[in-house]
Every structure is written in structure tokens, then in C-alpha cells.
Amino acid sequence: MHRKTEAGGVTAFHYEYDSLNRLIYLEHRREILDSLGVITQSVLVNHESMKYVSYDGGFRKITYNSYNLPYLEETETKDKDGSILEQTQRMLMASSEYKKKYFYNEKGLLARISMHYNATEIPYEEWLFKYDAYGNVMEKHLFKNEKFIRDLQIIYDTKTQLLGSTIQREENANYMMILRFQNY
């Protein structure tokens, strides 16, 4: 359960999981509290339920709304080693689809994530990753509609291999932030 305090009460989210620790039920409630913080009234705002079908190399998840109508279908495909290759979200009522494709380098480290909308060839968002010889992330680049947006560089101390500093650059805003880490 997760609660967020608001005027005169709390917004509460109740979660149920199956034996594989997958979310199968989500309930959103508005709970009214008295002056001592005791719940005097609990009103169901909405709920969702999820059903899963596992298959070799992935799963399919269907999410149902408060009227028990399916509105979201999610699939995930993995390779034989368990690395995610593709995740798809399909909005059943709106006929729209979002797809994430994952690509790995020769060491099995994540090299690129590309996100596509409605089966377009060109990703609307893409993340590129570069690593040092130890497998630490050195650079992370964000592109939107093939335009460079953000650069994050991570610099490690050459003696300790601990995080030394980060440099983040926002291309559109002409903004740069440098963080240095010392004495930890």
C-alpha cells in the first residue's frame, strides 16, 4: 500500500501480487481521516486488474479497467540469456502502440534503447550508452526525433575507480552541470 496525504485525508493505492511477485490488482482509494488520523470513510475511486500469459522467451500482460474491459496489452521478449530484446505497449481502445527495442554490445552491456510509436522506422526517442574497460557507464546520449538533446558523461577516479564527477549538457538550453564527488 502507498498513501499520499491530501486535504482532509489520503489518497491510497492498494496492490496485490501473484506468487511470481507480479502485480495483479491495483486499487485507488480516497480515505477520509478524523482529527486523530483514523480512517472514517474509504471510497473506491477506481481499480485495475492484470492477467499474464507466459511463453518461451517472454510474457504477455493484459490490463483491465474498472469496468473489466481490456485497455492495455504489454508484451516482453527476451533472448536465450534473459536479456530484454523488445517491450511493446498497445492501447487497445485507441489503437496506438509504443515499442522499446534493446540492443547490446559484444560484452552483453546495453548499447542502445530505441522507442517507436505506431510501427515507425525512425525512433521518436533513442538512448545510446558507452562503457569503459571495466564495464562502467561512461556516456549516455539522448536523441529525440534524431536530434541530439542531452549528454551525460560519467568520470571515474583513475586510482580508486570510484565516481569522480558527472557532466550533464542540455543541447537545446545551452546548459551544463558539473558535479564533483570527493571525500567519500
Backbone as a ProteinNet text record, in pm:
[ID]
protein_1_A
[PRIMARY]
MHRKTEAGGVTAFHYEYDSLNRLIYLEHRREILDSLGVITQSVLVNHESMKYVSYDGGFRKITYNSYNLPYLEETETKDKDGSILEQTQRMLMASSEYKKKYFYNEKGLLARISMHYNATEIPYEEWLFKYDAYGNVMEKHLFKNEKFIRDLQIIYDTKTQLLGSTIQREENANYMMILRFQNY
[TERTIARY]
84.1	0	88.8	43.2	112.5	9	42.3	-51.1	13.1	-69.8	-26.3	-124.5	-74.4	-159.6	-210.7	-341.6	-404.7	-508.8	-572.2	-666.9	-773.1	-768.7	-870.4	-862.9	-755.5	-746.4	-622.7	-632.1	-519.1	-570	-484.1	-507.4	-427.2	-491.8	-424.6	-428.4	-318.3	-308.6	-280.4	-366.7	-350.8	-308	-208.5	-152	-167.6	-193.5	-192.9	-99.2	-24.5	73.9	46.5	86.5	72.1	195.8	201.5	312	446.3	444.4	567.5	604.2	534.9	556.4	523	423.7	375.8	249.4	235.3	117.3	-5.2	-109.2	-231.1	-354.4	-343.8	-458.5	-408.2	-462.2	-428.2	-558.1	-569	-690.5	-654.1	-726.3	-705.9	-823.6	-794.4	-899.1	-875	-982.3	-977.5	-1024.2	-935.8	-967.8	-975.7	-1086.7	-1110.8	-1065.7	-991.4	-938.2	-1005.6	-1019.1	-1066.4	-946	-968.8	-862	-749.2	-774.6	-672.1	-598.8	-638.1	-573.6	-632.1	-749	-815.7	-906	-903.9	-986.5	-1133.5	-1213.9	-1357.3	-1438.2	-1381	-1450.6	-1347	-1376.2	-1288.2	-1373	-1339.5	-1417.3	-1328.9	-1378.8	-1307.2	-1317.6	-1204.3	-1202	-1200.6	-1105.9	-1102.4	-1009.4	-1009.8	-920.8	-884.2	-773.8	-728	-685.5	-703.1	-654.3	-568	-475.8	-381.5	-380.2	-371.7	-360.1	-237.5	-165.7	-39.6	-46.5	20.1	40.8	190.4	255.5	399.2	420.2	522.6	560.9	712.9	765.9	910.5	972.4	1054.3	1120.9	1044	940.8	870.9	737.4	658.4	524.5	434.5	306.3	203.7	119.5	94.6	15.9	-98.6	-219.3	-335.6	-388.9	-410	-461.4	-606.6	-690.6	-834.4	-870	-963.5	-1005.4	-1112.8	-1170.2	-1271.7	-1397.5	-1421.2	-1537.8	-1503.9	-1386.1	-1335.5	-1320	-1287.5	-1261.2	-1110.4	-1055.3	-911.2	-879.5	-778.4	-741.3	-592.9	-510.6	-367.4	-311	-236.7	-168.3	-18.6	56.2	201	267.6	371.1	447.9	595.2	666.4	810.4	875.9	978.7	1051.4	1195.9	1248.2	1386.6	1462.7	1595.3	1677.3	1702.8	1778.4	1800.6	1875.4	1948	2022	1940.1	1819.5	1732.4	1738.6	1815.4	1821	1697.2	1640.6	1520.6	1556.8	1482.1	1501.3	1399	1274.6	1167.6	1055.7	1001.1	881.9	781.8	657.7	553.6	435.2	382.2	257.9	159.4	45.3	-57.2	-184	-229	-352.8	-467.5	-546.4	-648.5	-762.3	-801.2	-913	-872.7	-745.6	-700.7	-621.4	-594.8	-518.1	-380.9	-316.7	-180.8	-84.7	40.9	139.3	272.7	333	465.9	557	674.7	766	905	967	1105.6	1188.7	1297.7	1389.5	1523.4	1579.8	1705.1	1814.8	1931.7	2046.3	2166.1	2247	2359	2490.1	2599.4	2730.6	2787.3	2910	2970.8	2994.3	2995.2	3011.9	2878	2769.4	2636.8	2585.6	2652.8	2609.2	2513.3	2418.7	2318.7	2386.1	2370	2432.4	2332.7	2206	2107.9	1967.4	1882.4	1738.4	1670.6	1587.8	1513.6	1364.7	1291.3	1148.3	1073.9	974.5	899.5	751.1	682.7	539.2	470.1	372	291.3	374.9	470.2	549.6	630.8	668.3	753.6	895.3	964.1	1102.6	1198.2	1177.5	1265.8	1215.6	1302.9	1258.3	1228.2	1125.5	1096.2	1188.7	1249	1345.8	1447.4	1574.2	1679	1787	1830.7	1938.5	2056.6	2176.3	2298.9	2390.7	2456.2	2541.7	2682	2783.7	2922.7	2982.9	3075.3	3132.5	3284	3344.9	3490.7	3530.8	3658.9	3709.8	3658.2	3613.1	3562.5	3412	3346.2	3201.9	3121.1	3186.1	3115.4	3061.3	2941.2	2884.6	2969.6	3015.6	3093.8	3011.6	2924	2844.5	2704	2610.8	2471.3	2419.5	2372	2324.7	2176.7	2101.9	1959.7	1936.8	1863.2	1820.5	1668.2	1605.3	1460.7	1438.1	1366.2	1342.7	1474.3	1573.5	1708.2	1786.9	1738.8	1808.2	1871.4	1999.7	2072.1	2013.2	1980.9	1917	2005.6	2056.4	2125.5	2245.8	2349.5	2471.7	2503.6	2526.6	2571.3	2703	2807.3	2937.5	2967.5	3014.8	3046.7	3196.3	3262.9	3408.9	3445	3526.8	3568.4	3710.9	3738.6	3873.8	3965.8	4077.9	4166.4	4235.4	4250.2	4316.5	4219.3	4100.8	4006.7	3893.8	3872.1	3759.4	3624	3624.5	3500.4	3455	3328.6	3271.9	3344.9	3398.6	3472	3387.9	3319	3233.4	3139	3037.5	2946.4	2934.6	2918.4	2897.1	2770.1	2671.8	2546.7	2530.2	2502.2	2486.6	2352.4	2275.2	2146.8	2169	2157.9	2188.8	2096.7	1965.7	1868.6	1875.2	1906	1901.9	2037.3	2140.5	2275	2310.7	2288.3	2303.2	2403	2488.9	2583.3	2591.2	2592.2	2604.9	2718.3	2810.5	2922.4	2911.3	2911.1	2910.5	3041.4	3107.2	3230.9	3207.1	3259	3243.6	3380.3	3389.7	3517.1	3493.5	3596.8	3598	3480.7	3460.9	3356.9	3408.2
-117.7	0	124.3	225.5	353.7	461.6	556.3	663.9	799.4	894.4	1032.1	1122.8	1202	1290	1404.9	1429.6	1540.8	1601.5	1709	1783.6	1693.4	1680.1	1605.3	1454.7	1403.9	1259.1	1217.9	1100	1048.2	982.3	981.5	900.4	773.8	659.6	532.7	442.8	374.8	275.4	141.2	44.4	-90.4	-182.5	-266.9	-354.3	-499.8	-586.6	-732	-794.3	-895.3	-962.1	-1111.8	-1175.9	-1321	-1389.3	-1520.5	-1597.6	-1568.4	-1510.9	-1474.2	-1327.2	-1263.6	-1124	-1026.7	-1062.3	-973.8	-904.8	-777.5	-701.8	-758.6	-794.2	-847.7	-761.8	-670.1	-586.4	-455.7	-344.3	-212.2	-139.8	-92.2	-23.9	117	217.3	357.6	399.5	441.8	480.9	621.2	688	815.6	785.4	809.7	778.4	908	923	1041.6	1009.6	1103.8	1083.6	1177.5	1130.7	1220.3	1295	1372.9	1455.5	1373	1245.2	1157.5	1077	1096.6	1024.9	887.6	859.7	731.2	741.6	639.1	638.6	626.8	724.8	721.4	680	698.7	661.9	628.8	525.9	486.4	467.9	542	539.9	486.9	386.5	332.5	431	477.1	568.8	488.2	396.1	304.3	188.5	89.8	-24.8	-81.4	-152.7	-221.3	-361.4	-455.1	-591	-631.5	-721.7	-764	-915.4	-964.6	-1108.2	-1131.6	-1240	-1269.2	-1402.7	-1408.4	-1533.8	-1541.1	-1642.4	-1659.9	-1752.8	-1725.8	-1813.2	-1816.7	-1909.1	-1924.7	-1796.3	-1731.2	-1609.6	-1482.1	-1487.2	-1363.6	-1383.6	-1276.4	-1282.4	-1180.2	-1197	-1104.7	-1068	-939.6	-891.2	-806.6	-833.3	-753.7	-685.4	-553.6	-475.3	-439.1	-459.8	-434.2	-313.3	-230.7	-112.5	-147.5	-46.3	-66	-135	-130.2	-195.6	-335.5	-383	-514.9	-528.5	-417.1	-416.7	-406.8	-485.7	-476.2	-345.1	-273.8	-149.4	-142	-228.7	-222.8	-363.8	-386.6	-514.6	-486.8	-554.7	-537.9	-671.9	-670.1	-791.6	-760.4	-864.1	-851.9	-975.9	-955.3	-1066	-1061.1	-1178.1	-1188.4	-1287.6	-1273.4	-1371.3	-1492.1	-1588.9	-1713.1	-1689.8	-1577.2	-1545.5	-1463.1	-1423.7	-1347.4	-1196.8	-1148.5	-1004.2	-961.7	-848.2	-798.2	-750.8	-796.8	-754.2	-649.1	-667.3	-577.9	-575.5	-456.1	-437.4	-358.3	-404.1	-337.9	-306.7	-185.5	-146.1	-108.1	-174.4	-147.5	-104	18.3	70.4	16.9	-71.7	-141.8	-50.9	43.9	132.1	239.4	279.6	389.6	342.4	216	159.1	224.1	254.9	308	208.9	214.5	117.8	187.1	154.6	202.9	82.1	93.4	-20.4	25.5	-49.8	-25.8	-142.1	-109.8	-213.2	-194.2	-305.8	-303.7	-370.3	-306.7	-358.6	-363.9	-466.6	-490.5	-495.6	-461.5	-468.7	-610.2	-629.1	-762.9	-820.1	-734.6	-782.7	-806.5	-784.2	-804	-684.7	-570.6	-448.7	-371.5	-304.4	-228.2	-117.7	-119.2	-20.1	85.8	45	138.3	94.5	192.3	170.2	262.6	207.4	292.1	273.8	386.1	386	431.1	352.6	377.4	390.1	472.1	491.9	445.5	358.6	307.3	256.7	172.2	99.5	188.9	307.7	392.9	336.6	355.7	309	394.1	525.1	617	630.4	606.8	616.6	761.5	779.7	914	949	847	869.4	756.6	792.1	690.6	726.5	625.1	640	556.2	615.7	544.2	541.9	427.5	410.1	369.6	423.3	384.1	345.7	248.9	193.2	198.7	196.5	186.2	38.5	11.8	-126.1	-211.6	-146.3	-220.2	-244.5	-193.6	-210.8	-101.9	5.9	119.2	209.6	262	355.9	482.7	523.9	647.6	759.8	723.2	823.8	772.4	866.5	835.7	953.5	925.5	1030.1	1009	1118.2	1114.5	1187.4	1120.2	1178.4	1172.3	1279.1	1279.2	1317.3	1231.8	1251.2	1277.5	1197.4	1200.4	1327.9	1409.2	1531.8	1512.3	1547.7	1533.9	1627.9	1573.7	1652.6	1666	1552.9	1554.2	1461	1504	1425.8	1415	1294.7	1272.3	1197	1256.1	1190.7	1160.5	1039.5	995.6	968	1034.8	1024.2	956.8	852.8	776.4	813.7	810.1	834.6	725	763.2	664	574.1	620	538.7	443.8	494.5	415.2	353.8	402.2	363.3	402.4	487.8	541	659	693.3	803.8	932.7	1000.6	1125	1247.5	1246.7	1359.5	1320.1	1402.5	1385.7	1520.4	1513.6	1633.9	1610.4	1696.1	1684.6	1809.8	1788.6	1900.2	1887.8	1996	2004.6	2088	2026.2	2092.1	2210.7	2193.4	2298.2	2418.4	2395	2502.3	2569.3	2522.2	2574.9	2570.8	2454.5	2435.4	2323.8	2345.2	2241.5	2237.9	2115.3	2098.4	1999.8	2039.8	1953.9	1925	1797.4	1755.2	1683.5	1722.3	1655.1	1585.7	1464.8	1385.9	1369.5	1406.1	1397.2	1347.1	1290	1250.8	1162.1	1055.4	961	821.5
0	0	0	-67.8	-74.6	-45.8	44.3	77.7	55	10.9	-9.9	62.9	158.5	237.8	152.1	164.5	94	185.9	144.7	226.9	289.2	421.8	494.4	481.1	425.2	410.3	334.5	275.3	198.6	71	-28.6	-147	-125.9	-134.1	-106	-228.5	-250.6	-357	-291.4	-316.4	-262	-375.7	-348.9	-450.8	-410.1	-508.2	-486.7	-588.7	-544.1	-629.7	-634.2	-742.3	-751.8	-693.1	-703.3	-644.8	-711.5	-832.6	-902.7	-879.2	-783.2	-746.1	-859.8	-942.5	-1048.8	-999.4	-1031.1	-992.6	-1063.3	-985.4	-1046.3	-1016.2	-917	-883.5	-823	-870.5	-819.7	-789	-666.6	-623	-578.2	-627.6	-592.1	-504.8	-381.2	-287.2	-233.5	-196.5	-124.7	16.9	114.1	253.3	333.5	406.6	488.7	630.8	691.3	826	924.9	1051	1156.2	1214.4	1321.1	1378.2	1439.4	1469.2	1525.7	1418.1	1293.7	1185.1	1158.7	1215.5	1194.9	1072	988.3	867.5	906.6	865.1	893.4	771.7	654.9	532.2	425.2	347	238	112.8	8.5	-115	-228	-298.9	-413.8	-530	-580.2	-693.7	-823.2	-834.7	-948.2	-916.5	-1004.1	-986.5	-1122.6	-1124.5	-1244.7	-1205.2	-1297.7	-1274.7	-1393.6	-1367.4	-1469.6	-1481.2	-1603.2	-1628.6	-1715.3	-1686.2	-1753.1	-1824.9	-1939.1	-2010.9	-2039.6	-1983.4	-2006.6	-2124.4	-2200.7	-2310.7	-2316.1	-2390	-2400.1	-2454.3	-2374.1	-2417.9	-2390.2	-2306.3	-2274.8	-2207.3	-2206	-2148.5	-2216.9	-2192.6	-2240.1	-2119	-2099.5	-1985.7	-2039.6	-1991.1	-2029.9	-1905	-1914.1	-1802.3	-1831.1	-1729.7	-1739.3	-1653.7	-1702.3	-1627.6	-1524.8	-1460.5	-1356.5	-1407.6	-1537.9	-1597.9	-1648	-1611.9	-1650.6	-1802.6	-1866.5	-2010.5	-2033.1	-2123.9	-2150.3	-2222.2	-2172.5	-2239.5	-2274.7	-2214.1	-2239.5	-2250.4	-2358.1	-2376.1	-2381.5	-2295.5	-2291.2	-2318.3	-2399.8	-2424.3	-2401.3	-2363	-2343.9	-2400.5	-2481.4	-2542.5	-2495.5	-2456.7	-2409.5	-2495.6	-2497.2	-2568.6	-2478	-2526.2	-2451.1	-2320.3	-2308.8	-2186.7	-2087.9	-2126.1	-2037.3	-2055	-2151.6	-2177.6	-2255.6	-2217.4	-2284.8	-2425.1	-2523.6	-2662.1	-2703.6	-2657	-2701.1	-2598.6	-2576.8	-2494.1	-2576.9	-2575.3	-2653.1	-2563.2	-2575.2	-2509.1	-2618.2	-2616.3	-2717.2	-2646.2	-2673.4	-2616.5	-2701.4	-2644.4	-2721.7	-2765.7	-2682.8	-2716.8	-2818.4	-2817.3	-2903	-3024.1	-3033.2	-3144.7	-3161.7	-3051	-3059.4	-2995.4	-3039.7	-2993.6	-2968.6	-2855.1	-2819.8	-2808.7	-2870.2	-2871.4	-2829.9	-2737.3	-2696.9	-2745.7	-2814.3	-2861.9	-2791.6	-2745.4	-2670.5	-2752.7	-2756.3	-2830.7	-2736.5	-2751.5	-2660.4	-2738	-2668.7	-2733.4	-2721.9	-2769.8	-2771.9	-2632.2	-2528.7	-2391	-2321.7	-2393	-2335.7	-2257.6	-2268	-2199.9	-2289.9	-2227.7	-2302.3	-2383.4	-2513.6	-2601.6	-2648.3	-2666.8	-2722.8	-2685.2	-2659.2	-2643.2	-2742.8	-2829.5	-2923.3	-2898.6	-2900.5	-2873.6	-2997.9	-3034.6	-3158.2	-3125.5	-3202.5	-3187.7	-3315	-3300.1	-3411.8	-3529.4	-3500.5	-3600.6	-3693.9	-3648.8	-3731.1	-3734.2	-3844.6	-3858.6	-3775.7	-3779.1	-3707.3	-3563.7	-3464.5	-3325.4	-3287	-3203.7	-3154.5	-3039.1	-2974.9	-2868.4	-2871	-2847.4	-2850.3	-2748.3	-2672.2	-2574.2	-2620.1	-2620.3	-2655.6	-2533.3	-2509.1	-2392	-2435	-2365.5	-2387.7	-2252.8	-2254.6	-2132.2	-2135.8	-2016.4	-2009.1	-2008.3	-1994.8	-1999.1	-1883.9	-1776	-1659.6	-1666.4	-1768.5	-1782.5	-1714.4	-1670.8	-1610.8	-1721.2	-1701.1	-1798.1	-1798.3	-1915.7	-1930.4	-1993	-2085.4	-2155.2	-2180.4	-2174.8	-2206	-2288.3	-2409.2	-2500.5	-2530.1	-2529.1	-2562.1	-2693.9	-2782.9	-2910.1	-2915.1	-2964	-2987.5	-3132.6	-3203.6	-3347	-3420.4	-3389.1	-3447.2	-3416.6	-3323.4	-3285.8	-3148.1	-3136.9	-3010.9	-2906.4	-2787.4	-2682.3	-2558.8	-2508.5	-2379.6	-2381.5	-2311.9	-2297.9	-2149.4	-2102	-1964.5	-1972.1	-1914	-1907.4	-1761.3	-1736.8	-1601.4	-1597.2	-1504.4	-1495.4	-1363.2	-1373.6	-1256.1	-1217.2	-1086.6	-1036.3	-1089.2	-1150.3	-1212.4	-1110.6	-986.4	-883.5	-814.5	-779.1	-699	-780.6	-901.3	-986.8	-927	-823.3	-768.2	-853.4	-840.4	-916.3	-881.9	-982.8	-962.3	-991.2	-1105.2	-1140.7	-1254	-1271	-1384.2	-1454.7	-1583.8	-1664.1	-1745.2	-1722.6	-1798.4	-1882.8	-2010.5	-2103.9	-2174.1	-2169.8	-2239.9	-2365.7	-2480.3	-2607.2	-2635	-2618.6	-2653.9	-2561.1	-2434.6	-2335.5	-2315.3	-2386.1	-2366.9	-2218.1	-2157.6	-2013.2	-1987.3	-1886.7	-1847.2	-1694.9	-1640	-1495.7	-1469.2	-1382.1	-1344.6	-1195.6	-1161.1	-1020.7	-992.4	-883.6	-843.6	-710.5	-699	-577.3	-512.8	-383.9	-313.3	-171.3	-113.4	28.1	68.8	-1.8	40.8	47.9
[MASK]
++++++++++++++++++++++++++++++++++++++++++++++++++++++++++++++++++++++++++++++++++++++++++++++++++++++++++++++++++++++++++++++++++++++++++++++++++++++++++++++++++++++++++++++++++++++++

